[in-house]
Short mmCIF file of C-alpha atoms in Angstrom, two decimals:
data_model
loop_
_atom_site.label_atom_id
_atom_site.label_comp_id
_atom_site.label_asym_id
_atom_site.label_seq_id
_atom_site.Cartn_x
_atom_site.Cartn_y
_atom_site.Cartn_z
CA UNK A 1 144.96 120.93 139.64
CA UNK A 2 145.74 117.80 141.71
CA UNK A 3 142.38 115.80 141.69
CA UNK A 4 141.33 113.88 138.93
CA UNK A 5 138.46 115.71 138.54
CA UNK A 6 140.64 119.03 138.84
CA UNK A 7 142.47 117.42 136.07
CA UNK A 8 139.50 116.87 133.85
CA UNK A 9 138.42 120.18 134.15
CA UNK A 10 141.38 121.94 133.06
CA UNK A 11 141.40 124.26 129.85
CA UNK A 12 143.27 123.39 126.95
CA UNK A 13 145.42 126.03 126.94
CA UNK A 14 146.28 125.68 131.07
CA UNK A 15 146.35 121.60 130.49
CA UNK A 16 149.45 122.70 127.82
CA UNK A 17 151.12 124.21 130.58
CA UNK A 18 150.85 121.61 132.59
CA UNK A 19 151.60 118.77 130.54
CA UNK A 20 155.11 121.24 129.37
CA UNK A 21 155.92 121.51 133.47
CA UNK A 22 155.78 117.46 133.47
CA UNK A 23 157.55 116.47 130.89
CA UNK A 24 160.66 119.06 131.72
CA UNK A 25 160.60 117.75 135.06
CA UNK A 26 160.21 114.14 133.91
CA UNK A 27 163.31 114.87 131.73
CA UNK A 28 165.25 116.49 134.14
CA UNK A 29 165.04 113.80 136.94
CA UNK A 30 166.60 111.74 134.07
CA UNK A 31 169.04 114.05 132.50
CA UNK A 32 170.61 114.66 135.94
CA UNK A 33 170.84 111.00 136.42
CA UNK A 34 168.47 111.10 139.69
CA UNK A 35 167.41 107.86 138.61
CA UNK A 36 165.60 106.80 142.07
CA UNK A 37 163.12 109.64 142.19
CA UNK A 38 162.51 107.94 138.34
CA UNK A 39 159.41 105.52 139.35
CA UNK A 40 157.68 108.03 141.03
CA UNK A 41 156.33 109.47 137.71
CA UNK A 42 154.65 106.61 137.24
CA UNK A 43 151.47 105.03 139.02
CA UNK A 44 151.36 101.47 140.39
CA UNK A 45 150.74 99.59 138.56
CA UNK A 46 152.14 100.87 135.28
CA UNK A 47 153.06 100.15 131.96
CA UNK A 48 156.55 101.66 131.00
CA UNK A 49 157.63 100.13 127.27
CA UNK A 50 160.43 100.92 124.96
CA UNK A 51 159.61 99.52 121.20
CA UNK A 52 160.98 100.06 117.97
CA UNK A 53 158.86 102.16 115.50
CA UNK A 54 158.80 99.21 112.91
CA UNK A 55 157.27 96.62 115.58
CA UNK A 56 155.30 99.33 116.63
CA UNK A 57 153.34 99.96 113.44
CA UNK A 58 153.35 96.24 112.66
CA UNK A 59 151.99 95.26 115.96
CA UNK A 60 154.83 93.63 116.79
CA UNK A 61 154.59 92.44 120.69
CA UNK A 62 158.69 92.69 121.22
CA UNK A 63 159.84 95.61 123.01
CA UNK A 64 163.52 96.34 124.22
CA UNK A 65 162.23 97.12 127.79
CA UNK A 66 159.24 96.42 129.05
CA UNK A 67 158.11 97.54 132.87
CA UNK A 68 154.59 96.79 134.30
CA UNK A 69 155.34 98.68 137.88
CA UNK A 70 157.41 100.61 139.81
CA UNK A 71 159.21 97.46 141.26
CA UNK A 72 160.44 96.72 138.09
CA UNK A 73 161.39 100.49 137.08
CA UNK A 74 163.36 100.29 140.81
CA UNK A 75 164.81 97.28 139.50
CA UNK A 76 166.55 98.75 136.50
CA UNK A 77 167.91 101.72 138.12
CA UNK A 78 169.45 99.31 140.85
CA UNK A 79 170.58 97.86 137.46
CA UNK A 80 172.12 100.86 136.47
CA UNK A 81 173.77 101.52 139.86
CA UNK A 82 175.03 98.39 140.54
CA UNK A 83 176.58 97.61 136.98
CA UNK A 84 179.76 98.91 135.97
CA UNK A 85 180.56 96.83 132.46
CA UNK A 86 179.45 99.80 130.24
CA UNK A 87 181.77 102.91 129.65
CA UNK A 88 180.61 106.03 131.45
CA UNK A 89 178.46 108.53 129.48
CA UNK A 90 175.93 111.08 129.21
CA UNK A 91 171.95 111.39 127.96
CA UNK A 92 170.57 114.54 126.92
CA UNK A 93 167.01 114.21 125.88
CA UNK A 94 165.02 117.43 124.34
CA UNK A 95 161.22 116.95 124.60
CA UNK A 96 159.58 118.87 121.40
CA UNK A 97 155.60 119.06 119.82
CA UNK A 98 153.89 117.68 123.21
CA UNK A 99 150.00 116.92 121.65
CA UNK A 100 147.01 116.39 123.19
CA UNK A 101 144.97 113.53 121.88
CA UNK A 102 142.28 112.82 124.34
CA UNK A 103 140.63 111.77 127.15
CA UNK A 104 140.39 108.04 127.92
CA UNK A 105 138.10 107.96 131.33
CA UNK A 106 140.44 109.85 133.88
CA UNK A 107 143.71 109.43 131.44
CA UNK A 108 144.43 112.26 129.13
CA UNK A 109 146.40 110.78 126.30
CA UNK A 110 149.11 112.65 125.00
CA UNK A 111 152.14 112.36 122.51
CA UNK A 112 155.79 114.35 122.17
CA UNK A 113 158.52 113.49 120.17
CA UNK A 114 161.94 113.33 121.88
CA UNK A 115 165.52 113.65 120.65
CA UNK A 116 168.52 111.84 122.49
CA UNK A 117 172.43 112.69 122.76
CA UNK A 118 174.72 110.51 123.95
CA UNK A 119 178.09 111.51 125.42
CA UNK A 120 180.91 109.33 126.10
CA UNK A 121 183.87 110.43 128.17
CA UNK A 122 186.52 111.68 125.73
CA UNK A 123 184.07 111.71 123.15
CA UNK A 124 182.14 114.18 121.08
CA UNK A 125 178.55 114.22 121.63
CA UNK A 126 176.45 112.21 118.69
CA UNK A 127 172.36 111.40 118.45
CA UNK A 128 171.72 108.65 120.09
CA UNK A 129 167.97 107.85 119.60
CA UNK A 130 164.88 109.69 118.17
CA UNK A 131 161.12 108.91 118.72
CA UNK A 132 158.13 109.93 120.68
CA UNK A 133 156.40 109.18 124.08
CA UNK A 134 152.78 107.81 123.78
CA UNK A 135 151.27 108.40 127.05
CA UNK A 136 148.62 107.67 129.27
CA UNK A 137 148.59 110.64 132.38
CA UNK A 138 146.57 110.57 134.98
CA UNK A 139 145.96 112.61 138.09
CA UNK A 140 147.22 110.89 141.35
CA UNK A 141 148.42 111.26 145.02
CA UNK A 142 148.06 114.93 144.01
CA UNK A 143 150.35 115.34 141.02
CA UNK A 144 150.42 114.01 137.58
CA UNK A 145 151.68 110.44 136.87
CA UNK A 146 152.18 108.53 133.77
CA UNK A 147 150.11 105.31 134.07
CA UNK A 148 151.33 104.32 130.35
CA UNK A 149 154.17 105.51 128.33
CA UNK A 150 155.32 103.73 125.13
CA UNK A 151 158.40 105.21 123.69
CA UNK A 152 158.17 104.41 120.38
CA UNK A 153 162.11 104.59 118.42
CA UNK A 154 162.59 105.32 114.97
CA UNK A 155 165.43 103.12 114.24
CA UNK A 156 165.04 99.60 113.55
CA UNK A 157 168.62 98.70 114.98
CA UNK A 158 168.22 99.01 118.61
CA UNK A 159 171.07 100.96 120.02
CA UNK A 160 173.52 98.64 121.67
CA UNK A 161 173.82 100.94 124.87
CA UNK A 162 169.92 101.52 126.32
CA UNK A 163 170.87 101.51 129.34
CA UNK A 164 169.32 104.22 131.24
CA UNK A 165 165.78 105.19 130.79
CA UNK A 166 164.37 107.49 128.09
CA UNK B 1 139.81 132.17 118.81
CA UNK B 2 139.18 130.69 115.93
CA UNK B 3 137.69 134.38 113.69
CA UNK B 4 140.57 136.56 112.39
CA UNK B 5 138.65 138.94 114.90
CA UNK B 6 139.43 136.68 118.03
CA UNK B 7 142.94 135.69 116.68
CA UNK B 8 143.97 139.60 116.52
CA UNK B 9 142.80 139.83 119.66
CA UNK B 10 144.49 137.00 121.90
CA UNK B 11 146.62 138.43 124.53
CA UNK B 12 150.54 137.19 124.17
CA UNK B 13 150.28 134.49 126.59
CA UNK B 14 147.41 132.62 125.23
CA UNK B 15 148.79 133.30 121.54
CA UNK B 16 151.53 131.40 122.85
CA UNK B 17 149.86 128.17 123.49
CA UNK B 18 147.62 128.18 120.37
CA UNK B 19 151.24 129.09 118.40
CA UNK B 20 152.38 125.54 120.30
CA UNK B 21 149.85 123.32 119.43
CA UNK B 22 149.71 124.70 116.42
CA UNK B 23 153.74 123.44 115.46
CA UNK B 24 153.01 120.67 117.29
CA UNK B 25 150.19 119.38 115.05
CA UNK B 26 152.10 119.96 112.40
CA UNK B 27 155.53 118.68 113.19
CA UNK B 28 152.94 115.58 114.24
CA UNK B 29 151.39 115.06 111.02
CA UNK B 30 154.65 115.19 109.30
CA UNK B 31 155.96 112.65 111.71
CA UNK B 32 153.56 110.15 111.38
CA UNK B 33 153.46 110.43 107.99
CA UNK B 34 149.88 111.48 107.38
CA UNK B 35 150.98 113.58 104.43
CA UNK B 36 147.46 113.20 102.88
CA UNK B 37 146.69 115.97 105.65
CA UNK B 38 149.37 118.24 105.38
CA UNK B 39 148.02 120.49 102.77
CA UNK B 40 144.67 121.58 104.98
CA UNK B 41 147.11 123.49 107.39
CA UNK B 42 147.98 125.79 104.77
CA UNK B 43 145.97 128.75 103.01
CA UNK B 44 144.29 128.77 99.88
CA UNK B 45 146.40 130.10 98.01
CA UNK B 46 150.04 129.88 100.08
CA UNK B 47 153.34 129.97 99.91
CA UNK B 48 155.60 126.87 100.92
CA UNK B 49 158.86 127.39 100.33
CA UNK B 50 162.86 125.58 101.64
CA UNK B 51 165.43 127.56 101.30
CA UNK B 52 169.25 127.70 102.10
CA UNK B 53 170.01 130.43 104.61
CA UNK B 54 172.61 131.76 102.28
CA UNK B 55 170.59 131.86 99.26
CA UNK B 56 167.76 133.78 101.50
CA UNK B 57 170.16 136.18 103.50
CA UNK B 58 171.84 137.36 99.46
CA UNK B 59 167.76 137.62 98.66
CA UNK B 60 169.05 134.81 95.83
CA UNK B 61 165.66 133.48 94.02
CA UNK B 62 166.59 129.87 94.16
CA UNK B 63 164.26 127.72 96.47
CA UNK B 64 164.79 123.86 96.68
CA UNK B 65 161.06 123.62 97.13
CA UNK B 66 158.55 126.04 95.87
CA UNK B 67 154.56 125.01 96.48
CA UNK B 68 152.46 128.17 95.80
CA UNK B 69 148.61 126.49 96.43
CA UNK B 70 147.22 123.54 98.24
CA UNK B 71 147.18 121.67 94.79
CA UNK B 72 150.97 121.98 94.74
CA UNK B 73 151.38 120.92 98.05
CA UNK B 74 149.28 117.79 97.38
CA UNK B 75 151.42 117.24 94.07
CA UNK B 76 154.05 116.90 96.27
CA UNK B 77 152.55 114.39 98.24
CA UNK B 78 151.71 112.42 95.43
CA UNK B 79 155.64 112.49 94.29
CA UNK B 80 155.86 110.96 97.68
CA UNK B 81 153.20 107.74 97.62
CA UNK B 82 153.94 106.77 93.97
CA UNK B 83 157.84 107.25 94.17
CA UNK B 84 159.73 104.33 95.66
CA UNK B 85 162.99 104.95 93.86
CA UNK B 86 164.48 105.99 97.29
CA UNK B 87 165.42 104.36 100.65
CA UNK B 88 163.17 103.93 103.24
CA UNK B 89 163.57 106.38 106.28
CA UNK B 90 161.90 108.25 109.17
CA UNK B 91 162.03 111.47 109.68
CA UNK B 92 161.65 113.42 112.75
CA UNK B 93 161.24 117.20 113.81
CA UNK B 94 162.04 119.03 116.36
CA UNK B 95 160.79 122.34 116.87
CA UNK B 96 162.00 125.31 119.41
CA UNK B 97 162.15 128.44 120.30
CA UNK B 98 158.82 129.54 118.62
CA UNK B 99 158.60 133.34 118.48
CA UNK B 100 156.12 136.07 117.85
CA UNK B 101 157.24 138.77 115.43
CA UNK B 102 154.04 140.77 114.75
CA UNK B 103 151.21 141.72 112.91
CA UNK B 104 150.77 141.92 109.64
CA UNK B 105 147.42 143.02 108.59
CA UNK B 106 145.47 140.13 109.53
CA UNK B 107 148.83 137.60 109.56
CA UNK B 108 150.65 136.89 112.85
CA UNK B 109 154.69 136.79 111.41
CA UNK B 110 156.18 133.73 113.44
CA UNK B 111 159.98 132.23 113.67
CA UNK B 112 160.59 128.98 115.03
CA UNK B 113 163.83 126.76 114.88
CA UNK B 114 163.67 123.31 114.18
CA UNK B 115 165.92 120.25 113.90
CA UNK B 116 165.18 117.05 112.08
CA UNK B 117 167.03 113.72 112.33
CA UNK B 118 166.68 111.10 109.47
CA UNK B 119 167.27 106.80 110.41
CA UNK B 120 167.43 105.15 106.93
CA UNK B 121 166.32 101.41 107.85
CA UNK B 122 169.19 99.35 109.29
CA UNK B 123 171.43 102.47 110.12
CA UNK B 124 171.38 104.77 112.75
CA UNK B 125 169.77 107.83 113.33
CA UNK B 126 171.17 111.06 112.24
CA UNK B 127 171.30 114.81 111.93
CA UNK B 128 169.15 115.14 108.47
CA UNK B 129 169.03 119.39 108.65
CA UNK B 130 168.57 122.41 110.86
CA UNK B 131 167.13 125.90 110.32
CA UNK B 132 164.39 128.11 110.91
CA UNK B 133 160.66 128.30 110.08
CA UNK B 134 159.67 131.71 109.21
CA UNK B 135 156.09 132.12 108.57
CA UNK B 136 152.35 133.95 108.08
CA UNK B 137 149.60 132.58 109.96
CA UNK B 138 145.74 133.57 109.69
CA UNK B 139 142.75 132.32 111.19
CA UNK B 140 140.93 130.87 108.67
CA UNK B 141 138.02 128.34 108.39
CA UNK B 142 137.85 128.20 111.98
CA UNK B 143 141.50 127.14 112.69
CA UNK B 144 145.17 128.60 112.32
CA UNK B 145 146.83 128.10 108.92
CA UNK B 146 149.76 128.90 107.25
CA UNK B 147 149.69 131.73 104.58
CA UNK B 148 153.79 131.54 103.98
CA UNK B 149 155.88 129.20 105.64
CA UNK B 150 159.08 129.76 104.65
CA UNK B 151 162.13 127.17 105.66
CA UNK B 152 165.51 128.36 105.75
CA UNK B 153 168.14 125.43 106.91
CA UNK B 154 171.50 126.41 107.68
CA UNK B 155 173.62 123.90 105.27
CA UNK B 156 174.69 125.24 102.15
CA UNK B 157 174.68 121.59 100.83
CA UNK B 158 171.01 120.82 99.76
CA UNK B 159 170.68 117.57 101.27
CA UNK B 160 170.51 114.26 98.59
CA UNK B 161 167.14 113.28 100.10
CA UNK B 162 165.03 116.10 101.07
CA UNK B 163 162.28 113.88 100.07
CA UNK B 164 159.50 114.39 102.75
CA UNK B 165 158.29 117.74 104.03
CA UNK B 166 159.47 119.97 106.62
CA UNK C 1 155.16 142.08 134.19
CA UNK C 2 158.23 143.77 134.15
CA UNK C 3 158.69 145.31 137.88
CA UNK C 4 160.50 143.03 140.32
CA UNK C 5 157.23 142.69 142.26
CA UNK C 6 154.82 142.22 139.17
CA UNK C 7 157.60 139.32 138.44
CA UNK C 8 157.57 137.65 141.67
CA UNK C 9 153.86 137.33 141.97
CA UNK C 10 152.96 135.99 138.45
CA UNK C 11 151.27 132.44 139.02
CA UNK C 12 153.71 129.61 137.61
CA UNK C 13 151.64 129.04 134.35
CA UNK C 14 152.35 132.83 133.34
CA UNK C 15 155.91 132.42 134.81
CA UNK C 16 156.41 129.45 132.10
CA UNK C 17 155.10 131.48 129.35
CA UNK C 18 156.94 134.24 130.23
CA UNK C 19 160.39 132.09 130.22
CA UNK C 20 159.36 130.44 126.88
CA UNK C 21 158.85 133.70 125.58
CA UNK C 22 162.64 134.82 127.27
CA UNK C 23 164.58 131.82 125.90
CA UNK C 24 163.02 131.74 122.68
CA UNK C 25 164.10 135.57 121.83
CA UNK C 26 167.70 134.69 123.38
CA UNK C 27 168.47 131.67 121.14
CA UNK C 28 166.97 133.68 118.11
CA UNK C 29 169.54 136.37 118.82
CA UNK C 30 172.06 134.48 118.91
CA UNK C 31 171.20 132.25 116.04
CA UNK C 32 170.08 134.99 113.44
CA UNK C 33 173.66 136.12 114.59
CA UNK C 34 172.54 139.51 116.14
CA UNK C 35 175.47 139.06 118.99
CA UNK C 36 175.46 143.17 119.23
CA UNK C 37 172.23 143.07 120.98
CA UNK C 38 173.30 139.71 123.59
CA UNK C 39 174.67 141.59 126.01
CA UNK C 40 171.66 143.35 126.93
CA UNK C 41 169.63 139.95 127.85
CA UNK C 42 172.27 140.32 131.31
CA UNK C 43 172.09 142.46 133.90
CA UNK C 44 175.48 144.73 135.07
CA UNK C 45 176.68 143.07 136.79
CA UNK C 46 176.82 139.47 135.61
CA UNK C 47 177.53 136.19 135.70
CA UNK C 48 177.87 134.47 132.01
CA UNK C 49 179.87 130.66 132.00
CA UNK C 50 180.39 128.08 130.12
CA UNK C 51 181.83 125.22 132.02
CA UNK C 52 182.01 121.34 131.24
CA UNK C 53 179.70 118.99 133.39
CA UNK C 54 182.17 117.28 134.21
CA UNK C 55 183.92 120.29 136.04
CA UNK C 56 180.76 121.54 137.17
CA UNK C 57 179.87 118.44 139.20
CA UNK C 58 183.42 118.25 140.80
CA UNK C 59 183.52 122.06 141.63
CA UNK C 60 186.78 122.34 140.07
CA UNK C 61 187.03 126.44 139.15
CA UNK C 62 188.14 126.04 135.62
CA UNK C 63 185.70 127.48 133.07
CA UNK C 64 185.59 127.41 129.05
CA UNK C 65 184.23 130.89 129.14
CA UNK C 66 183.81 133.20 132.15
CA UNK C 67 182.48 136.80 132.00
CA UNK C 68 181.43 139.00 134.79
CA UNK C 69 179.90 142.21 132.69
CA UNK C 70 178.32 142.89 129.77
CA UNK C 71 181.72 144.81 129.01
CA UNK C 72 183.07 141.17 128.77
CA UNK C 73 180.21 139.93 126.97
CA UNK C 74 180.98 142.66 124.43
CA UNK C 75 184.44 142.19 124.40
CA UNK C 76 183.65 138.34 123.07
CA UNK C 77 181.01 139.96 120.36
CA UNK C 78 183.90 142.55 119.05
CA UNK C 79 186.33 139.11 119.02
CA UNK C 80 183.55 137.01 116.86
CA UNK C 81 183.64 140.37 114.32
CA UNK C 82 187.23 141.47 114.17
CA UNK C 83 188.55 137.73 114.38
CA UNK C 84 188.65 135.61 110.93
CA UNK C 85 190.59 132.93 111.20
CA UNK C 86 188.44 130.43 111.92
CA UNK C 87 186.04 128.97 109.12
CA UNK C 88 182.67 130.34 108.84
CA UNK C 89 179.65 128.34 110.37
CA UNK C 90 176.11 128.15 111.43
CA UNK C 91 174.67 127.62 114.89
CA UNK C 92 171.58 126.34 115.71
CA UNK C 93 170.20 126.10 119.33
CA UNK C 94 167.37 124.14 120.45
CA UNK C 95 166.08 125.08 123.81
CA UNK C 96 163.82 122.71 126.08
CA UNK C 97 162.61 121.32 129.23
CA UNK C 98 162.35 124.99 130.93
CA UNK C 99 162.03 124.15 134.54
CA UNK C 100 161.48 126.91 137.63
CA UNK C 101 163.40 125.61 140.42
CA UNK C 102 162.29 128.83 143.00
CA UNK C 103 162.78 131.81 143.91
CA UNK C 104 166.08 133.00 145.63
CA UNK C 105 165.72 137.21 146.73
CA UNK C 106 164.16 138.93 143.20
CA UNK C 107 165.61 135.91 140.89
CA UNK C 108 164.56 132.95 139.42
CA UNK C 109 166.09 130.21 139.35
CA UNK C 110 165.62 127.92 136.32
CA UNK C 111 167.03 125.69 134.15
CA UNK C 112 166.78 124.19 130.59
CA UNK C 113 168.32 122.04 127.99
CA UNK C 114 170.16 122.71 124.78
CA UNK C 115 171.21 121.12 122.27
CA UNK C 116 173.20 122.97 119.08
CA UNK C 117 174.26 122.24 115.71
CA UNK C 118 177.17 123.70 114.05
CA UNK C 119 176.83 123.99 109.98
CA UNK C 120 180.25 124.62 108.37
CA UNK C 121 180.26 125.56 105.03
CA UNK C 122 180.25 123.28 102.33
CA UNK C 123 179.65 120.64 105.05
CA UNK C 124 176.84 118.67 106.36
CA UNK C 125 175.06 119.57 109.83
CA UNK C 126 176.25 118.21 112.84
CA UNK C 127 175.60 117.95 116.69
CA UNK C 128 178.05 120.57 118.38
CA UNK C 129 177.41 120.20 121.74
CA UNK C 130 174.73 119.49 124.25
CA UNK C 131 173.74 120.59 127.89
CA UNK C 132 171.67 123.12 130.44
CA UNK C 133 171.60 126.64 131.08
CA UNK C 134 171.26 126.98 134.95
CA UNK C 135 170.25 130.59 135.17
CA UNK C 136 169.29 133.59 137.95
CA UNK C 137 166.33 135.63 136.08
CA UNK C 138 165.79 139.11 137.29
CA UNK C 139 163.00 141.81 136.82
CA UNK C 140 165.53 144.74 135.42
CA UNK C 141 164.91 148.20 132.96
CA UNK C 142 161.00 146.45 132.62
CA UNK C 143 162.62 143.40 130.95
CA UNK C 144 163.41 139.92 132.09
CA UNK C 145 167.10 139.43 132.31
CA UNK C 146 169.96 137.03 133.31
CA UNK C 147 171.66 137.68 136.62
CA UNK C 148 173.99 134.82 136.02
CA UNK C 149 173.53 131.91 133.15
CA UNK C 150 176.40 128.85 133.60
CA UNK C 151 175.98 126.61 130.63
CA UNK C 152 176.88 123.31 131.65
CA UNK C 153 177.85 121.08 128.34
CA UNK C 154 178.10 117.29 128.47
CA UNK C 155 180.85 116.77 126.82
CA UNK C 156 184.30 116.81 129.15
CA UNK C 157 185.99 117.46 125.37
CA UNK C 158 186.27 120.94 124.69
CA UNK C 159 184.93 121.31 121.32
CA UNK C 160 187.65 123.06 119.26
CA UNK C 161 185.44 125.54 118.22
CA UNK C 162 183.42 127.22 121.01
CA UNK C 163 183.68 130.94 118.92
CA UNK C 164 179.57 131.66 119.82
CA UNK C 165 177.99 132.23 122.90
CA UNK C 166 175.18 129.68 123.53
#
């Protein structure tokens, strides 16, 4: 792999396995809470949203986060290290269906749905948030990087603790 | 793949991945709501079929769904579009664990475990049902279908809403 | 596959199939219920342990579960058949994110979510608990088996019902 053009070439059934290896590691930086090896999965410059599924389908331009490079996906992990007003808990997010869409140029567009758990300290686990990743991968510096990824979230109410990154 | 011929004859590994994309197109359709295309990833004639696991371990008859063509299946679709008597909601599947059983004639016997979590609008999301996908699949028309798909969720309690496929 | 040298030269896109294939047989043992055949997924030695993250990331010793044999693994089976004093219940397990973190000797190491849902009867489904299996894979008998598998749940509450294996 590694190229783009390595990238391009790849059989469906090897670009699967790929695509699997990236999003497990993509999920495990962030379950672990490694939060500042985060923005490297991401080229620069970027597009990193999180939307609700209604203003999604509407066309609605109002997202609950909204990151256009790695500066700004830095800037909300600082965010998260640096703030201490929210009670300590846990994210486990299970990455199910990945699909492969298509090629846009260089960027193979893909979808997965997601499922999140939240666990707060003395606290039984509960779901948190459900959706799916529309993304935009490309091949760069040798590895695969997201150069778009819209999490789209099927509830309308937008959970009152988003606080680290899906 | 794509002839029964070339399906029969796909090592494991590489039935694997087409077994993957294959839930994954699925669980996508469902997702997105694009029930109008549901019915083309079954067989002509099939067997769709939800179940509780305690009705199907005593070999009890009693199904809460039972769709035995494509025509059926569509039937049910149209309950869907014209009905409006019930809340709005999303629906979304998770799907795991996907495991090769064997051969059956020309039928590939599958299990695969799958979650789904339902947001009514306004409210947050939760657990909707778990349980297992036990099913037939043939190469047919050029593609993978489902002959017998069999769902057998783990609640004893049929769920109040089991409105939308699984 | 199956000798230790067949297993340590697979390429990591067979490796990943291989471990899909491996997880998804283990969580359908233990969810059809078949705990009689669990202990053979270890090796004899073993290391099977269910500890809470919270305990995990301090190194403090103290485990939920802890067993060290498949003669302890069997011990817990004969305790889920002879005990009944606990209500009966359904567990589902969702496995994802499978991620090869290298090789250490003739194991893998790897790791993986979970997420499981416990069904009580007469009851609606609901999350149980949540985590990651951080396991040692071996080549052993021709089979892939655990060496050691900590489960590491995100809850610091022990759930008052941990009577499965996960």
């Amino acid at each position: 792999m590694r190229g783009a053009e390595t990238f391009r070439a790849l059989p469906p059934r090897e670009l699967r396995l790929e695509l699997e290896a990236l999003y497990a590691d993509y999920t495990g930086c962030l379950d672990e809470e490694r939060f500042e090896d985060w923005p490297a999965f991401f080229t620069e410059p970027c597009l990193y949203k999180i939307v609700p599924r209604d203003n999604f389908e509407r066309g609605l331009p109002l997202a609950t986060w909204l990151c256009e490079s790695q500066g700004y996906l830095l800037d909300r992990v600082t965010g998260i290290r640096k703030t201490s007003v929210y009670a300590p808990r846990r994210i486990r997010r299970i990455v199910s269906g990945i699909r492969i869409i298509g090629w846009n140029g260089d960027a193979l567009e893909t979808r997965a749905s997601f499922a999140a758990f939240e666990t707060l300290i003395d606290e039984l686990t509960r779901v948190f948030i459900v959706g799916e990743h529309r993304d935009r991968i490309v091949a760069a510096d040798g590895v695969l990087k997201f150069r778009e990824k819209v999490i789209v979230f099927d509830s309308l109410l937008v959970p009152n603790s988003l606080i680290y990154p899906l």
